[in-house]
mmCIF file of C-alpha atoms in Angstrom:
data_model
loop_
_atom_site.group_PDB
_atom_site.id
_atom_site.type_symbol
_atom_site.label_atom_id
_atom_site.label_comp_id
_atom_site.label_asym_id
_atom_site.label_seq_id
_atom_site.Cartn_x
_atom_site.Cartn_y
_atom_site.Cartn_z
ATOM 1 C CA UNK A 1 21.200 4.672 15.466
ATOM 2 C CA UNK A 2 22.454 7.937 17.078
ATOM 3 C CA UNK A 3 24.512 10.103 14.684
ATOM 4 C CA UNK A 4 27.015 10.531 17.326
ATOM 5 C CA UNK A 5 27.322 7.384 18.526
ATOM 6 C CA UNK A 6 30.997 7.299 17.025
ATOM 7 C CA UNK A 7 31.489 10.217 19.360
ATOM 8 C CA UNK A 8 31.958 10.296 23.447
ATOM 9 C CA UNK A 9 29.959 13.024 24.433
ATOM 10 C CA UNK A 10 27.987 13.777 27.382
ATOM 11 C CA UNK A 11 24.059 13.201 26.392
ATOM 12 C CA UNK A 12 23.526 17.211 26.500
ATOM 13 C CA UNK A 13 25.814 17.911 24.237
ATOM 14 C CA UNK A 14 24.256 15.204 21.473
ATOM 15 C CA UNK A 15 21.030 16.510 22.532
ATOM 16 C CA UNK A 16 22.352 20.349 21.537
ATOM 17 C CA UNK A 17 23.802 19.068 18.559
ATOM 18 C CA UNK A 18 20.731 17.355 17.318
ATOM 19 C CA UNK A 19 18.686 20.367 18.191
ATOM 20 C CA UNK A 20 20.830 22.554 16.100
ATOM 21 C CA UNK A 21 21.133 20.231 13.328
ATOM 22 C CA UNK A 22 17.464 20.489 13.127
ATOM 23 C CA UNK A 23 17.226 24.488 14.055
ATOM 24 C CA UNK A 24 20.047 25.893 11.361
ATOM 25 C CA UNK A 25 17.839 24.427 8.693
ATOM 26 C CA UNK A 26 14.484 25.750 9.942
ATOM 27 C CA UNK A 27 15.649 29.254 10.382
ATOM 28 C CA UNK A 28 17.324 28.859 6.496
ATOM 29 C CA UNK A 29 13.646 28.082 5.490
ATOM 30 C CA UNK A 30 12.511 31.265 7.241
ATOM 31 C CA UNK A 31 15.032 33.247 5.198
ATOM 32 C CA UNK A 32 13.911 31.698 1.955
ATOM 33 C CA UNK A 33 10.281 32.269 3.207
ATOM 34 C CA UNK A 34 10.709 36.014 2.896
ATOM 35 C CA UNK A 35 12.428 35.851 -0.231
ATOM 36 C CA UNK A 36 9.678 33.544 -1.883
ATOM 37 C CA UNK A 37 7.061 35.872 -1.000
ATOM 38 C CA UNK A 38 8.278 38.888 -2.346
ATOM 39 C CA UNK A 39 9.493 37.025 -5.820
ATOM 40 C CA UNK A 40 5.839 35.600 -5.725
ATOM 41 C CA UNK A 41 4.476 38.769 -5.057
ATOM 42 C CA UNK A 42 6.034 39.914 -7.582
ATOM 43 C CA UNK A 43 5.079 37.943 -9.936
ATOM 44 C CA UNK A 44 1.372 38.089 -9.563
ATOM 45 C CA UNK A 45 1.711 41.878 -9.398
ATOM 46 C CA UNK A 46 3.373 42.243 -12.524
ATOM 47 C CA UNK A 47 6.923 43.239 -10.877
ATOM 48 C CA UNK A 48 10.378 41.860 -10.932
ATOM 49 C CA UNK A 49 10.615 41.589 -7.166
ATOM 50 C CA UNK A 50 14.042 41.585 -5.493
ATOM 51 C CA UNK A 51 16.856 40.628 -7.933
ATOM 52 C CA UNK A 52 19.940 42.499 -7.175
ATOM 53 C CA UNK A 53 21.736 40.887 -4.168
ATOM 54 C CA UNK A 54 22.737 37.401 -5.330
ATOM 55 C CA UNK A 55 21.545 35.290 -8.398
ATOM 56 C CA UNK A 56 17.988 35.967 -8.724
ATOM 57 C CA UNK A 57 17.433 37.976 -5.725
ATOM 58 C CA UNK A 58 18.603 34.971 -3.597
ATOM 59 C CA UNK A 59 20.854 36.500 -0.785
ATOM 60 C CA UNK A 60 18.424 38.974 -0.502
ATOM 61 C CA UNK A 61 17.269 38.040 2.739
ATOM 62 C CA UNK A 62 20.679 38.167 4.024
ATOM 63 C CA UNK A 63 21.122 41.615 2.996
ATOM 64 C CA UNK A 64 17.953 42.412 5.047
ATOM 65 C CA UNK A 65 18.728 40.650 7.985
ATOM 66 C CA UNK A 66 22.271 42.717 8.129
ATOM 67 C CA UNK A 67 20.684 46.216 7.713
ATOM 68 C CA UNK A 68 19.047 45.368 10.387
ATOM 69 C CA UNK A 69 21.196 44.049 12.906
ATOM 70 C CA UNK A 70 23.402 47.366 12.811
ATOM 71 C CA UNK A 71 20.304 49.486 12.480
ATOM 72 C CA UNK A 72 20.222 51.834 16.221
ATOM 73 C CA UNK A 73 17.603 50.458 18.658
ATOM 74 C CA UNK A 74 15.717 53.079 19.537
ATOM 75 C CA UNK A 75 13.797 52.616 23.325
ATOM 76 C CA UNK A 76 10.761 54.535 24.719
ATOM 77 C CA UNK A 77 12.196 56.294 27.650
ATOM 78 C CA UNK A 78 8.668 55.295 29.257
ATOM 79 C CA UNK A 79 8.868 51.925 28.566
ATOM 80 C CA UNK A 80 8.973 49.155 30.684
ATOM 81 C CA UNK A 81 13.035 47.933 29.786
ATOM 82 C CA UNK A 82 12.489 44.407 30.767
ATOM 83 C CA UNK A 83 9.319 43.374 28.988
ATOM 84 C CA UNK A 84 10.304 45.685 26.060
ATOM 85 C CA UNK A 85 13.101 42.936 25.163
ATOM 86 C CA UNK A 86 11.806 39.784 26.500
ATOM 87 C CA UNK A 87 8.279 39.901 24.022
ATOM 88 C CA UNK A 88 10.180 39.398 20.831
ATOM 89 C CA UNK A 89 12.621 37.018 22.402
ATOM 90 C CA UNK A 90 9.217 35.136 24.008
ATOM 91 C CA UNK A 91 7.387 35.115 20.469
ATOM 92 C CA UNK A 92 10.939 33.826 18.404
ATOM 93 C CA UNK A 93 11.454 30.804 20.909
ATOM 94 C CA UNK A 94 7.869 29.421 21.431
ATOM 95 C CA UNK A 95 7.451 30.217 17.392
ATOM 96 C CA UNK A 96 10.424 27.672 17.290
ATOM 97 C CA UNK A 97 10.021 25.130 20.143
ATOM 98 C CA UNK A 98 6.709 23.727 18.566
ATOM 99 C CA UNK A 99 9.364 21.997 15.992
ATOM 100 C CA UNK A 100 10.803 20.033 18.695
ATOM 101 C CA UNK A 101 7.738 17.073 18.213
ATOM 102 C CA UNK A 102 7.116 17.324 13.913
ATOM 103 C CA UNK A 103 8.040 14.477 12.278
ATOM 104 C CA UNK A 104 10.227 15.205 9.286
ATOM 105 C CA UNK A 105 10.234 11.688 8.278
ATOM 106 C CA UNK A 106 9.436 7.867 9.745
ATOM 107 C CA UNK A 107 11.078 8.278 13.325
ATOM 108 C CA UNK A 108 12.766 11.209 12.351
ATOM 109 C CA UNK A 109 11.675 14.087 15.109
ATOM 110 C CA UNK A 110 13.478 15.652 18.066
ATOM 111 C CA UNK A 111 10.921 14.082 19.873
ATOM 112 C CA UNK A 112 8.293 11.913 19.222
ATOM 113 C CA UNK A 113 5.849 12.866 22.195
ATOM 114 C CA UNK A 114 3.009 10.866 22.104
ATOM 115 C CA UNK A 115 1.014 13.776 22.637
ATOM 116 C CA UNK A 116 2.227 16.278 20.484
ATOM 117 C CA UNK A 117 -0.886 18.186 18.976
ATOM 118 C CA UNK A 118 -1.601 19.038 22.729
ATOM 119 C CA UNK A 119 2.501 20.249 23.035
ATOM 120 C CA UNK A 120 1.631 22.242 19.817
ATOM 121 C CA UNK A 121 -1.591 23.978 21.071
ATOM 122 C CA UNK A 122 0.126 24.704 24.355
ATOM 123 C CA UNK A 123 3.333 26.627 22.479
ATOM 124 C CA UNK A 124 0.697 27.863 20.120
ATOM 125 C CA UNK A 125 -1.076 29.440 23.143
ATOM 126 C CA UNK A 126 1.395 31.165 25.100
ATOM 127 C CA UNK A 127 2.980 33.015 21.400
ATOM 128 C CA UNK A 128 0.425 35.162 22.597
ATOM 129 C CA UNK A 129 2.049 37.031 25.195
ATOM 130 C CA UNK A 130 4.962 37.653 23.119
ATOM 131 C CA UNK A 131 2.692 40.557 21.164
ATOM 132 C CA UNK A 132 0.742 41.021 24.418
ATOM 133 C CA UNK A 133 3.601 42.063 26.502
ATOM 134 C CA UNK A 134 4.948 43.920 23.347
ATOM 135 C CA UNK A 135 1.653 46.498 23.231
ATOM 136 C CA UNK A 136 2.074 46.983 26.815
ATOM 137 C CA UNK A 137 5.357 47.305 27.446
ATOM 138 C CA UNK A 138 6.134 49.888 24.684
ATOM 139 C CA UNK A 139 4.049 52.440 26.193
ATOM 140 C CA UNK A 140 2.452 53.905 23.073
ATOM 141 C CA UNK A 141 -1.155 53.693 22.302
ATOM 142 C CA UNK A 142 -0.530 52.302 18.502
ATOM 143 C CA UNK A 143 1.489 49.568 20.205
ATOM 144 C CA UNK A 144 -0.964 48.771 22.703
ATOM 145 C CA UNK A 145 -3.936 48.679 20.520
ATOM 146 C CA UNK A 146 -2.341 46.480 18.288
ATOM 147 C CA UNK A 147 -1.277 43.894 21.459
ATOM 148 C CA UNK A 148 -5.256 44.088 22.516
ATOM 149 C CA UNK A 149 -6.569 43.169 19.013
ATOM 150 C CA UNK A 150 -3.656 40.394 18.400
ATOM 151 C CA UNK A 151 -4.599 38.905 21.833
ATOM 152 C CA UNK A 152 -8.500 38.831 21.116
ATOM 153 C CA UNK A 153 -7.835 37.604 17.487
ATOM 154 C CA UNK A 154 -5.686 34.441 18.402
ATOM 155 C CA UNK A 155 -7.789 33.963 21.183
ATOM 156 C CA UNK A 156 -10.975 34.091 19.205
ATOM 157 C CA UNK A 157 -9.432 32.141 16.283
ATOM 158 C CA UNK A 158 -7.644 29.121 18.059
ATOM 159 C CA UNK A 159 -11.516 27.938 19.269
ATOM 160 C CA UNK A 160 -12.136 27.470 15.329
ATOM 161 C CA UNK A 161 -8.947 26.049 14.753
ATOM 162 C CA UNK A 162 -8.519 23.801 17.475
ATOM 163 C CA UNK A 163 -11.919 21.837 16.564
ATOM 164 C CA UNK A 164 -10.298 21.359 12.796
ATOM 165 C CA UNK A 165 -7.839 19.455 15.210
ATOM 166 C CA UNK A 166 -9.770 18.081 16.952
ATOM 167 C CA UNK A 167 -11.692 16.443 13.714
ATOM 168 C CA UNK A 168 -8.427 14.995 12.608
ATOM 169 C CA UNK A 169 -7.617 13.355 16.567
ATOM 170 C CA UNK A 170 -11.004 11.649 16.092
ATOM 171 C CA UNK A 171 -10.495 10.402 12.322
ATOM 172 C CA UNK A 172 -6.887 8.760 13.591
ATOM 173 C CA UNK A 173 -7.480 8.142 17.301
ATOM 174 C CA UNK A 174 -4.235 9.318 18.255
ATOM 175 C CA UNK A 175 -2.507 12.609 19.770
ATOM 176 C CA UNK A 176 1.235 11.513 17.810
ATOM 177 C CA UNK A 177 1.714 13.420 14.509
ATOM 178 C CA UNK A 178 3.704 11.017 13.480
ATOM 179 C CA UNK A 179 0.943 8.002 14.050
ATOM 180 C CA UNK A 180 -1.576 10.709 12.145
ATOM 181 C CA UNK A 181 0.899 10.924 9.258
ATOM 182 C CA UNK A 182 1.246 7.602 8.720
ATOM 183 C CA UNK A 183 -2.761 6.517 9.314
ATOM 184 C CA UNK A 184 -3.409 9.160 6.258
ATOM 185 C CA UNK A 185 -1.179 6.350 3.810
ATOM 186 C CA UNK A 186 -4.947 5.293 2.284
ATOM 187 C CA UNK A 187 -6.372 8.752 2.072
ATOM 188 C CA UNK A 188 -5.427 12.423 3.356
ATOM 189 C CA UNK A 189 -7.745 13.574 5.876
ATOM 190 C CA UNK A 190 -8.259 16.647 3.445
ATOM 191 C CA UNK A 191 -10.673 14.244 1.450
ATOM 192 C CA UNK A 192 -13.525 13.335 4.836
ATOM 193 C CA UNK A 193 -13.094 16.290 6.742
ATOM 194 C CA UNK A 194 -12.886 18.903 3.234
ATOM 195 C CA UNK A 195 -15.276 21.287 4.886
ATOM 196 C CA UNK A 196 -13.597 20.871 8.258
ATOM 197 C CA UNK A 197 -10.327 21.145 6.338
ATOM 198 C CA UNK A 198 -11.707 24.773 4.372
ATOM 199 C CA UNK A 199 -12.579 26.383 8.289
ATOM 200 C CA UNK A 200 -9.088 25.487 9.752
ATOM 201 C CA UNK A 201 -7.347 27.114 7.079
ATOM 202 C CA UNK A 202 -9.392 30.446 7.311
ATOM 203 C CA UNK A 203 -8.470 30.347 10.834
ATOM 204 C CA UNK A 204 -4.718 29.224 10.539
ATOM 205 C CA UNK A 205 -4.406 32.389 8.451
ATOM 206 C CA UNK A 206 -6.056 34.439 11.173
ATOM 207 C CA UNK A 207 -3.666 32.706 13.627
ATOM 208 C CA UNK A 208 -0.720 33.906 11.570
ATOM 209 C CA UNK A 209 -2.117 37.357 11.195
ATOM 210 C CA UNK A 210 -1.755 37.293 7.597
ATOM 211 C CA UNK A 211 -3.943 39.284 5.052
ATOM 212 C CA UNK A 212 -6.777 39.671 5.031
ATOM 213 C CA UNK A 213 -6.638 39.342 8.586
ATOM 214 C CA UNK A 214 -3.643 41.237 9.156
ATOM 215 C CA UNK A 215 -5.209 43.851 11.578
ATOM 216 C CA UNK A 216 -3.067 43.842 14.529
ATOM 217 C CA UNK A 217 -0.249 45.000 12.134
ATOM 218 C CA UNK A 218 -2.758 47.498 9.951
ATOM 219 C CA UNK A 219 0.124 49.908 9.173
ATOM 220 C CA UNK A 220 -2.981 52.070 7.538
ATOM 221 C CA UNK A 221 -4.301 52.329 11.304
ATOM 222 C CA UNK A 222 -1.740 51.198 13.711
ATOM 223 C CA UNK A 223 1.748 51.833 12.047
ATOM 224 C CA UNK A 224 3.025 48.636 12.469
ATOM 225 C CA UNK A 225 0.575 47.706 15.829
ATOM 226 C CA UNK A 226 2.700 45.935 18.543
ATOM 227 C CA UNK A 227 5.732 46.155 16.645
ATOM 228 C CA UNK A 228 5.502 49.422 16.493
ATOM 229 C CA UNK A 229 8.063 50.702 18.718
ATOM 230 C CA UNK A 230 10.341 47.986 18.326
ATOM 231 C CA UNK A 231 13.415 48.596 15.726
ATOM 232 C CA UNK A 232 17.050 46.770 15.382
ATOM 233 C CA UNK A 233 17.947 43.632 16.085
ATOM 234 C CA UNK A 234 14.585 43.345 18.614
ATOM 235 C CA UNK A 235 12.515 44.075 15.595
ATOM 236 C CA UNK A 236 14.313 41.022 13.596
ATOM 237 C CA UNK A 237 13.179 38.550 16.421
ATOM 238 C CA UNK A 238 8.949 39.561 15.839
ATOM 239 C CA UNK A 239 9.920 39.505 11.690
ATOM 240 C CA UNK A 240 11.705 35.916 12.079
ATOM 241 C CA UNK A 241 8.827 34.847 14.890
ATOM 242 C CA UNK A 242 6.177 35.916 11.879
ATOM 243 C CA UNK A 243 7.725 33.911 9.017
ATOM 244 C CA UNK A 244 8.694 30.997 10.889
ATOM 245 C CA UNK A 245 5.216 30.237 12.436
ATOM 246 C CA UNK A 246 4.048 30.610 8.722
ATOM 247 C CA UNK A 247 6.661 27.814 7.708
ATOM 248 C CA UNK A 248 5.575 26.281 10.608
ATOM 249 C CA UNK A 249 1.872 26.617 10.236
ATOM 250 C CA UNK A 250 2.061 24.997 6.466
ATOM 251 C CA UNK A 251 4.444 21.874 7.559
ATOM 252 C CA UNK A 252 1.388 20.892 10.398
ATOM 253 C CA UNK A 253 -1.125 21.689 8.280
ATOM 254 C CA UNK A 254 0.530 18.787 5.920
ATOM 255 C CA UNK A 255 1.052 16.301 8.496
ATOM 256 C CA UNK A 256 -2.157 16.980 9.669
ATOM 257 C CA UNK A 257 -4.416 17.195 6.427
ATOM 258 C CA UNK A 258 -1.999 15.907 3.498
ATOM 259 C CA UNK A 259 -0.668 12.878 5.239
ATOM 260 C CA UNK A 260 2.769 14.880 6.126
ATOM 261 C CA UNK A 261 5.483 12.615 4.869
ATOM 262 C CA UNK A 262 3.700 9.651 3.954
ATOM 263 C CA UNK A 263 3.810 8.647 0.515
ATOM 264 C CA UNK A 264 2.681 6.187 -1.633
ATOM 265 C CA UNK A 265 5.150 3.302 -0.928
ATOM 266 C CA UNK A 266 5.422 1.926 -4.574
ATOM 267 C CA UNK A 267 7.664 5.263 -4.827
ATOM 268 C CA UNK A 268 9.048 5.151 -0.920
ATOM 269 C CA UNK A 269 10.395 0.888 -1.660
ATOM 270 C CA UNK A 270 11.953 1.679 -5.011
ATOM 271 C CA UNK A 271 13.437 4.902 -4.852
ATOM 272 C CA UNK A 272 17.484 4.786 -3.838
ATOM 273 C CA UNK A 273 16.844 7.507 -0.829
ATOM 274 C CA UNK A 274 14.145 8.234 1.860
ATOM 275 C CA UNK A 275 12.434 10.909 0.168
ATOM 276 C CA UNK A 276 9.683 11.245 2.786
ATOM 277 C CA UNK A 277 11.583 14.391 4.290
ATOM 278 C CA UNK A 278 11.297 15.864 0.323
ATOM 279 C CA UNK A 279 7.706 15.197 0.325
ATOM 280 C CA UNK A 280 7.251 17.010 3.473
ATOM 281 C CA UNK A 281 8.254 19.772 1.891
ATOM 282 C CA UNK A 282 6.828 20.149 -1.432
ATOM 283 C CA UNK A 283 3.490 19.899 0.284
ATOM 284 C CA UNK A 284 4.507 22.284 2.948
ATOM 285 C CA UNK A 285 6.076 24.847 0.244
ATOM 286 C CA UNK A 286 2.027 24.645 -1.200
ATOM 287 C CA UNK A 287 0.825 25.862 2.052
ATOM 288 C CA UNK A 288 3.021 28.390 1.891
ATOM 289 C CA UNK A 289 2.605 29.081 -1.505
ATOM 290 C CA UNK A 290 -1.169 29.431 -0.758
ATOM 291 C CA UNK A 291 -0.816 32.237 2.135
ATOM 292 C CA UNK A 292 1.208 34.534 0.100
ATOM 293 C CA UNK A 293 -1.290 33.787 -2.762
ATOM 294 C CA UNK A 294 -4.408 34.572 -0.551
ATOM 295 C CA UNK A 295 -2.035 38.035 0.415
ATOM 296 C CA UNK A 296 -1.836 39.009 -2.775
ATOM 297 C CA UNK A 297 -5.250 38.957 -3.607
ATOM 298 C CA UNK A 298 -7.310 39.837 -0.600
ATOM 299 C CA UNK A 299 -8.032 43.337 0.917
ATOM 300 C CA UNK A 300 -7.773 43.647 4.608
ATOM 301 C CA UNK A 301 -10.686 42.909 6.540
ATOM 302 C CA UNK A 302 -12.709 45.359 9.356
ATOM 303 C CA UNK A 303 -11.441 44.194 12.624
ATOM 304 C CA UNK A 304 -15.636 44.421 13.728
ATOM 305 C CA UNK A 305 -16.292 42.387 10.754
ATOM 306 C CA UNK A 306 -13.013 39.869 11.544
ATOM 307 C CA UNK A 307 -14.868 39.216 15.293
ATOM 308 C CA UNK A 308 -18.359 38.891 13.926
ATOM 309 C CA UNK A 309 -17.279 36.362 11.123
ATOM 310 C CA UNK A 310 -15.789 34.169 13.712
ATOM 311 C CA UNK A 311 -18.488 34.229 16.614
ATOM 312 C CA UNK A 312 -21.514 34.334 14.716
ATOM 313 C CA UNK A 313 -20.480 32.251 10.954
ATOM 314 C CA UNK A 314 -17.694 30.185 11.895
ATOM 315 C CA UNK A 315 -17.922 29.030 15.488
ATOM 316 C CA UNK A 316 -21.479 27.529 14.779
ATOM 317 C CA UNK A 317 -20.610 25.772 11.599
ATOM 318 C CA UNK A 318 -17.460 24.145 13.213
ATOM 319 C CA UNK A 319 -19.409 23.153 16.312
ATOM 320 C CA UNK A 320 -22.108 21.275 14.483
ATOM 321 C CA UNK A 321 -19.059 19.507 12.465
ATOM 322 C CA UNK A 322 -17.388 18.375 16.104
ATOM 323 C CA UNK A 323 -20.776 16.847 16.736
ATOM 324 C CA UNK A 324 -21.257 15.556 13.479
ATOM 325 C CA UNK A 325 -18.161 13.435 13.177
ATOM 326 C CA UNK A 326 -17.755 11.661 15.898
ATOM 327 C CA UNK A 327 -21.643 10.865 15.828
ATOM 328 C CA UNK A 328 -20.926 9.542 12.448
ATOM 329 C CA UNK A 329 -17.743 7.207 13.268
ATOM 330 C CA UNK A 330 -20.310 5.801 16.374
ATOM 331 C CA UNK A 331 -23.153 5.364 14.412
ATOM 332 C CA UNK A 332 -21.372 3.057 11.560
ATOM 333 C CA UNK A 333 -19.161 2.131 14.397
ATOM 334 C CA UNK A 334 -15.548 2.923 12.303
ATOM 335 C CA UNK A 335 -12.959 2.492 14.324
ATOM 336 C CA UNK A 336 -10.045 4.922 14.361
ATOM 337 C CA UNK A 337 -7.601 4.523 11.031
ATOM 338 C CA UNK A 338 -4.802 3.761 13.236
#
């Protein structure tokens, strides 16, 4: 049943509502995001990590977000104006439309698009020319290194982590993530396709440019790469386009590997709420939990080394996995699990 079916509103309007109700939430999570990893951070460097503003450090994040918004924008006078503001705004809203088909729950997505993974890649694609666009426009040779390597890193990248994907699509024989959460209610796919499962997550932290493959942002080389010249409230759209594809990034990689928000229903029939949206979480939070982990204990990478280690180590080894699996479902002809 709609939630505003007690309510005569025009269909965009629900629509809106819906969206936001869904949005406001998300973009919370992004501000927490921040705050976990510098408490985590913390902790595993033997600091106390921000704990000032708000009980524990909590509003933090808030605090942040309003230095920045009345910091000055400063703007190349050699810039190109236009571009220069759209590439943030490009990488915050296709960072954020890829929500629109994850299933928080049994029938509980914005929209359940029967082929979502595809919707996903596509988004997932295009976040590209946020940073690209950013490089170029900026007119400054940090910036626009940083944009080339970002471009040929994601590009590079998304081969290895579209055939982890791909593994899963063949396992459940379905495009829908919420059909391949619910076909994982046996067994998580992280249990098969483990090796599969180890190649998509280097690459997912490539994807996300996170450390040790943080180089299009190597402030030791580039400053800050693409971002570079960007400062104010345009710099708060790239930092809020970063975190959220990381919260992003950890809730797929649970509905894709950990069975998203299926549970066990001994616990699901008994329990006196649906706690599948909970579930999503916690194992989303240890995806997250893992990236600031790996950050914290990885040195950055050679950006020669970072393109070698793809084309010549991991490209091969997930290859001979896409022909592996599917030769194995035909040969003891195993159906799809949904």
């Amino acid at each position: 049943m709609n939630l505003f079916n007690f309510i005569i509103l025009p269909e965009f309007i629900v629509s809106l509502l819906l969206i936001l109700i869904v949005l406001v939430p998300i973009l919370l999570c992004v501000a927490w995001m921040t705050i976990i990893e510098r408490k985590v951070m913390g902790s595993m460097q033997r600091r106390i990590g921000p704990n000032v503003v708000g009980y524990y450090g909590i509003l933090q994040p808030f605090a942040d977000a309003l230095k920045l918004v009345v910091k000055e924008q400063i703007i190349p006078a050699q810039s190109n104006k236009a571009l220069f503001f759209l590439a943030p705004m490009i990488s915050l809203v296709f960072s954020l439309l890829a929500w629109g088909v994850v299933p928080f729950g049994s029938g509980m997505a914005i929209y359940d698009f029967s082929l979502g993974i595809l919707y996903s890649l596509a988004l997932a694609s295009m976040g590209v020319y946020g940073s690209l666009f950013a490089g170029w426009a900026a007119n400054s040779k940090y910036a626009f290194l940083g944009s080339l390597r970002t471009t040929a890193q994601m590009v590079s990248y998304e081969l290895i982590y579209s055939t982890g994907i791909i593994s899963v699509i063949l396992l459940s024989g379905s495009l829908n993530l919420s059909v391949i959460s619910e076909s994982q209610s046996t067994i998580w796919y992280i249990v098969p396709l483990f090796p599969v499962f180890i190649i998509y997550l280097i690459s997912a932290i490539a994807e996300l440019n996170r450390t040790p493959f943080d180089l299009p942002e190597a402030e030791s080389e580039l400053v800050c790469g693409f971002m570079t010249e960007h400062s104010g409230m345009i710099f708060v759209f790239f930092y809020l386009a970063e975190y959220s594809g990381i919260v992003l990034m950890s809730t797929f990689s649970s509905v894709l590997f950990l069975g998203g928000y299926s549970f066990p229903e001994i616990f699901i029939n008994h329990s006196f709420f649906n706690i599948q949206t909970f579930v999503l979480a916690i194992k989303a939070l240890a995806f997250m939990f893992f990236f600031v982990w790996v950050r914290a204990t990885y040195v950055r990478q050679r950006y020669d080394g970072l393109m070698i280690f793809t084309w010549t180590k991991l490209l091969p080894i997930a290859i001979a996995f896409l022909i592996f699996i599917p030769s194995t479902l035909i040969a003891f002809n195993i159906p799809p699990i949904s």
